[in-house]
CSV table of C-alpha atoms in Angstrom, one decimal:
chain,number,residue,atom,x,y,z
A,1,UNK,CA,-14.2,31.6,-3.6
A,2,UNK,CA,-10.7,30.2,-4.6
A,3,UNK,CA,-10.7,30.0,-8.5
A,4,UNK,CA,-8.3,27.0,-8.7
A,5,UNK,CA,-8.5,24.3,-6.2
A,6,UNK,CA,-5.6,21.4,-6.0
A,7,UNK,CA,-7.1,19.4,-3.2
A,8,UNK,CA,-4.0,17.6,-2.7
A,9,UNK,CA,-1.8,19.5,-0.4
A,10,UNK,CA,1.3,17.3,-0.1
A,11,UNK,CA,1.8,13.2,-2.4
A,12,UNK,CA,4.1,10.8,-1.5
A,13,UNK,CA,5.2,8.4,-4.4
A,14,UNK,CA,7.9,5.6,-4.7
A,15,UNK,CA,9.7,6.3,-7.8
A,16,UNK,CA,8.3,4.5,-10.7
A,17,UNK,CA,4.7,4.9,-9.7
A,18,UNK,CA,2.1,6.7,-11.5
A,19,UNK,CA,0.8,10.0,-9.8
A,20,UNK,CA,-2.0,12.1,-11.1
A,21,UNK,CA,-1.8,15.9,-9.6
A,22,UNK,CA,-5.4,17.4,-9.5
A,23,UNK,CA,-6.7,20.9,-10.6
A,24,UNK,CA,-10.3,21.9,-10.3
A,25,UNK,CA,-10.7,25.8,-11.5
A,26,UNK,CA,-13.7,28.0,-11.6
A,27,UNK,CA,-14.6,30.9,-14.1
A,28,UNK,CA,-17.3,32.5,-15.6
A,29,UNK,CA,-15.4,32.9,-19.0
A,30,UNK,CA,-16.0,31.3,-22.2
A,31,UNK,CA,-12.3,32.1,-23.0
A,32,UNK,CA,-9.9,31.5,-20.5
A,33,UNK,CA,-6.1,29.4,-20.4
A,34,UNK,CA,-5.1,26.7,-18.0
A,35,UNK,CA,-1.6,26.7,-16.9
A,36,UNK,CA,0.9,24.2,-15.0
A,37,UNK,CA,3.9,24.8,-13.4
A,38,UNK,CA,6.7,23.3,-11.5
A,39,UNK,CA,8.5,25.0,-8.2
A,40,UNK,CA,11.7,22.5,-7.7
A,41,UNK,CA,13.7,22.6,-4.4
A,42,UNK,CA,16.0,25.7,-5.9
A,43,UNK,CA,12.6,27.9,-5.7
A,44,UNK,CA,12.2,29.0,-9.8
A,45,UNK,CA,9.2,28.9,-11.1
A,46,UNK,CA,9.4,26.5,-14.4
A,47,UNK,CA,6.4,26.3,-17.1
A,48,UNK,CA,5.5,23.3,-17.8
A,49,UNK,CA,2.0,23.6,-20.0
A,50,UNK,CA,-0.1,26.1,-21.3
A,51,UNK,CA,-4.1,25.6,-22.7
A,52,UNK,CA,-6.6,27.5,-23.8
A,53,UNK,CA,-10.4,26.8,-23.1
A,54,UNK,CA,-11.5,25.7,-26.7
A,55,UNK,CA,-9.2,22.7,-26.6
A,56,UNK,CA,-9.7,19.8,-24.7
A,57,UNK,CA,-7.4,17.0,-26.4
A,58,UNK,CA,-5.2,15.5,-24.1
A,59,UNK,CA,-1.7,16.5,-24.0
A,60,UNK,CA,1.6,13.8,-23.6
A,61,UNK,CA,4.9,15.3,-23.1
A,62,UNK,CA,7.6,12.3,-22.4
A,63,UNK,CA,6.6,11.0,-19.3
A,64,UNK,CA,4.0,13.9,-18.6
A,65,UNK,CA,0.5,14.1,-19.6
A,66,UNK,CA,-2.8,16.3,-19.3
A,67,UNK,CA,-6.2,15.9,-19.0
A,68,UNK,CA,-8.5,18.7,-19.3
A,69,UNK,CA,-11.9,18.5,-19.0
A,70,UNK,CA,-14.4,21.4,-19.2
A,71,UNK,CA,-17.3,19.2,-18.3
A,72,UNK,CA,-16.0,18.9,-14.7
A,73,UNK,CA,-13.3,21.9,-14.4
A,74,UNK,CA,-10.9,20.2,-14.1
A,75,UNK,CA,-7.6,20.2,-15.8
A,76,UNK,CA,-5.1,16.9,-14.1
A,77,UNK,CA,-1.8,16.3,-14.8
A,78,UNK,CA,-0.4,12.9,-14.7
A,79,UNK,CA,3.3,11.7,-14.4
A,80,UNK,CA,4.1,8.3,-15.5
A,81,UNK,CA,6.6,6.3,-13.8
A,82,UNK,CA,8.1,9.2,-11.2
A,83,UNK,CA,11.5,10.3,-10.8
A,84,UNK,CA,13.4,11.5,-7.7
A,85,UNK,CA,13.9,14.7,-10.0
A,86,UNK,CA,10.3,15.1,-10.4
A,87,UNK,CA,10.4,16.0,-6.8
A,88,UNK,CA,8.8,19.8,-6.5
A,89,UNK,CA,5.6,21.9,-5.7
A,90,UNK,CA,3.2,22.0,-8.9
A,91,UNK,CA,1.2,24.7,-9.3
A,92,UNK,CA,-1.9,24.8,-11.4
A,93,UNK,CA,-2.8,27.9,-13.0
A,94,UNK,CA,-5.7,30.3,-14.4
A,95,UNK,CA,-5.8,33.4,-16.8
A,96,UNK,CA,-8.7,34.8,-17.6
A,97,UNK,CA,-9.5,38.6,-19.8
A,98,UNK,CA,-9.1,41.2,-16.9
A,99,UNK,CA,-9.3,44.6,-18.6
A,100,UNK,CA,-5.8,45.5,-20.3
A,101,UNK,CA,-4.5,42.3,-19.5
A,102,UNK,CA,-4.9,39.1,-17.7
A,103,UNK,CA,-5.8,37.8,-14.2
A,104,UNK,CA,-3.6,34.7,-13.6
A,105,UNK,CA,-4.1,33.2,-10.7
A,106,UNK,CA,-2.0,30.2,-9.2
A,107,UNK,CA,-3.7,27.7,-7.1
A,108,UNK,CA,-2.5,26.9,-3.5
A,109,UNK,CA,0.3,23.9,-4.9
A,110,UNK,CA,0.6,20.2,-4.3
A,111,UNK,CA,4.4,19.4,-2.9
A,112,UNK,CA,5.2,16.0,-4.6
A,113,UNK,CA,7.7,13.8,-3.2
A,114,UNK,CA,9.0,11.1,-5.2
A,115,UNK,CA,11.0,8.7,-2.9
A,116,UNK,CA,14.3,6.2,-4.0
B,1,UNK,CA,16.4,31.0,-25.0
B,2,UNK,CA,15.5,34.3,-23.4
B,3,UNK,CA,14.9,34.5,-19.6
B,4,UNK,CA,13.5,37.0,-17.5
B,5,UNK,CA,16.6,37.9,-15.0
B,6,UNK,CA,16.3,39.3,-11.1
B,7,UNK,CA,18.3,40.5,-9.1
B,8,UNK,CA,19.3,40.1,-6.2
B,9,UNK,CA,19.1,36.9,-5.2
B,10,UNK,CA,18.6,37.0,-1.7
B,11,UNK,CA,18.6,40.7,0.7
B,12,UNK,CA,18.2,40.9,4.1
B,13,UNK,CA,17.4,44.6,5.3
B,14,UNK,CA,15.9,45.7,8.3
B,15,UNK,CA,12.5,46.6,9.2
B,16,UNK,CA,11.7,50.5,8.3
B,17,UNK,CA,14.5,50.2,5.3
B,18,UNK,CA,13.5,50.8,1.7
B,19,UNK,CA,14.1,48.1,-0.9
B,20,UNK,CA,14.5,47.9,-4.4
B,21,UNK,CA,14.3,45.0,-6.7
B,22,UNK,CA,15.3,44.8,-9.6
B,23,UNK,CA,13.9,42.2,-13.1
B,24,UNK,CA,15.1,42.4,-16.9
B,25,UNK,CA,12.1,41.0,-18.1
B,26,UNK,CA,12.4,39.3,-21.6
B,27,UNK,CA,13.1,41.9,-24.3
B,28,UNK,CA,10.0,41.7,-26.8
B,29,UNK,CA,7.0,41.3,-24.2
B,30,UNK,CA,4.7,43.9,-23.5
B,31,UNK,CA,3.4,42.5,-19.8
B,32,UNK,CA,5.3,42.9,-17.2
B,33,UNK,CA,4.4,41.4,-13.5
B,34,UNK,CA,5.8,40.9,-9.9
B,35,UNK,CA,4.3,38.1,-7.6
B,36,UNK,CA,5.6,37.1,-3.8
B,37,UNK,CA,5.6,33.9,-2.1
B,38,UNK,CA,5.8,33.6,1.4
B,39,UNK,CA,7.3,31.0,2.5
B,40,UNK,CA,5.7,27.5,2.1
B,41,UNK,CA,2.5,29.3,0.7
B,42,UNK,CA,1.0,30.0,-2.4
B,43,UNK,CA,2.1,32.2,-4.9
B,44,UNK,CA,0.3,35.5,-4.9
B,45,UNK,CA,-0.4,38.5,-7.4
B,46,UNK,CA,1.2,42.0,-6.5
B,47,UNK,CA,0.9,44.0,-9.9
B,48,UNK,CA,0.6,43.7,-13.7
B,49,UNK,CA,2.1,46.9,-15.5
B,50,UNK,CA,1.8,47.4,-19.3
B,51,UNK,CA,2.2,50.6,-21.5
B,52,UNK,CA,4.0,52.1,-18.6
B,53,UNK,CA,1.6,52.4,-15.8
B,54,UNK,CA,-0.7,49.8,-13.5
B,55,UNK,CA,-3.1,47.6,-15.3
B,56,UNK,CA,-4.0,46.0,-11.6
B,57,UNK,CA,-3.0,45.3,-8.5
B,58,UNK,CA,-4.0,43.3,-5.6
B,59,UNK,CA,-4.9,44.6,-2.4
B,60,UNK,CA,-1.6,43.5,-0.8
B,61,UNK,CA,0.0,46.0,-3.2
B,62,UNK,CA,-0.6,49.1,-1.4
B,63,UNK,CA,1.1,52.3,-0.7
B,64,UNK,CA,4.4,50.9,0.4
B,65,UNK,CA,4.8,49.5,-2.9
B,66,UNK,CA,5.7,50.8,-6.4
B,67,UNK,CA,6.7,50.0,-9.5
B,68,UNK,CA,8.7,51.4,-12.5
B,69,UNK,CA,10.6,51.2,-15.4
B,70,UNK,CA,12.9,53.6,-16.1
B,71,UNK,CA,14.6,52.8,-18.8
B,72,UNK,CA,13.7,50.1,-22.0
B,73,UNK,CA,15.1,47.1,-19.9
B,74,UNK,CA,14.5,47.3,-16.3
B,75,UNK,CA,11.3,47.1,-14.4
B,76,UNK,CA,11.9,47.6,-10.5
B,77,UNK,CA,9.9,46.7,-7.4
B,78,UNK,CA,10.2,49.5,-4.5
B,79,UNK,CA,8.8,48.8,-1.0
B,80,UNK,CA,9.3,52.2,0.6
B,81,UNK,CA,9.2,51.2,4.3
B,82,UNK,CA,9.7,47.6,4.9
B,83,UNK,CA,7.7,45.3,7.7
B,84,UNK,CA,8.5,41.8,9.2
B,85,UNK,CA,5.9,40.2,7.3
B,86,UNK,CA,7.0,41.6,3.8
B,87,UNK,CA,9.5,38.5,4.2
B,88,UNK,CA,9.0,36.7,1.1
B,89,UNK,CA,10.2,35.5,-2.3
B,90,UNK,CA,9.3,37.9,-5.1
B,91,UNK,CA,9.1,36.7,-8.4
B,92,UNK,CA,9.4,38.9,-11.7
B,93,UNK,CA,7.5,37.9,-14.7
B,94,UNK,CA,6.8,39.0,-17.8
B,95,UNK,CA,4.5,38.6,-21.2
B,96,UNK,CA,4.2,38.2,-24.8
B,97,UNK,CA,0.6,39.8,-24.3
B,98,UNK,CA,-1.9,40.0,-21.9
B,99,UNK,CA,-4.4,37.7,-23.5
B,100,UNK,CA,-3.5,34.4,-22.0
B,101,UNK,CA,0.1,34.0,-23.0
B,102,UNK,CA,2.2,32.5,-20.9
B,103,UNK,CA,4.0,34.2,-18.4
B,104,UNK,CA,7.6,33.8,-17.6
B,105,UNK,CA,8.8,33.9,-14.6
B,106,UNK,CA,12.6,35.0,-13.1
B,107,UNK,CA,13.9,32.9,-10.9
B,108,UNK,CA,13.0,35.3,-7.6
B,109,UNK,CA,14.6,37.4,-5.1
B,110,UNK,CA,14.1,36.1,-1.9
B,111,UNK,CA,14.0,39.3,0.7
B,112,UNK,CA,14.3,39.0,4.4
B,113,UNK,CA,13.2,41.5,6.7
B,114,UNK,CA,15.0,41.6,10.3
């Protein structure tokens, strides 16, 4: 069974809209850390987010914001009012305990495209 | 602001050939990682090495690969006999701890096999 699930394979935005990227994990953990991150054209792998399983507050960042909640598994990312620039694969993430150190596990990606 | 560095960028080599990539992961963490992405897919675990040896691997990481670091800085990827589908971007990463800290990624070395 996949352990992070982003249903949405590819979005297609006008710049200045709203989009909301989703991420739907599974684990058996009562400790485990959500992760986002950003792939942009160039290929790098940028960190965006990082949070752990005991704290569900919403997160803002600028024009970014999180929602996490462990009712539903889920952990979304919003961006408010798009930007060419914010054009990329994003990648949610998982880490759970795994012996000596930690099994982090990407989801498959949603490829955002924000258009002019 | 300390980065995790790889190199090369980009190698093309040809099938059978061994290849070596190379990652300076950032200097005080304790975790160090390689992942691949093939092309237009997800990315995918290889191995997570800590205290000098293997902590896990995936079962793509089999005899053909290997890791190592041989000296306080470096921490190299060998595939000993490479195939067409080993095509991929490998990323480098590296850790703080093990314990759900965040993990750093280099910005890749994207390997072609011909």
């Amino acid at each position: 069974a996949q352990k992070v699930t982003q249903a949405q394979t590819e979005i297609s935005v006008v710049e200045k809209e709203d989009v909301t990227l989703d991420c739907v994990y599974e684990t058996r953990d009562t400790t485990y850390y959500l992760f986002w991150y950003k792939q942009p054209p160039s290929g790098e792998l940028v960190f965006l987010i990082r949070r752990n399983s005991f704290d569900e507050q919403n997160e803002i960042s600028g024009r970014y914001s999180w929602n996490f909640q462990k009712s539903t598994s889920s952990f979304n990312f919003t961006i408010t009012a798009s930007q060419v620039v914010d054009s990329a694969v994003y990648f949610c993430a998982l880490s759970e305990r795994y012996n000596y150190g930690q099994n982090f596990v990407f989801g498959p990606g949603t490829r955002l495209s924000v258009l002019p | 602001e300390p980065e995790v560095t790889q190199t090369p960028s980009h190698q093309v080599t040809q099938m059978g050939q061994e290849v070596i990539l190379r990652c300076v992961p950032i200097s005080n963490h304790l975790y160090f990682y390689w992942y691949r992405q093939i092309l237009g897919q997800k990315v995918e675990f290889l191995v997570s090495f800590y205290n000098n040896e293997i902590s896990e691997k995936s079962e793509i990481f089999d005899d053909q690969f290997s890791v190592e670091r041989p000296d306080g800085s470096n921490f190299t990827l060998k595939i000993r006999s490479t195939k067409l589908e080993d095509s991929a971007m490998y990323f480098c990463a590296s850790s703080l701890t093990g314990d759900g800290n965040t993990i750093y990624f280099g910005e890749g070395s994207w390997l072609t096999v011909v």
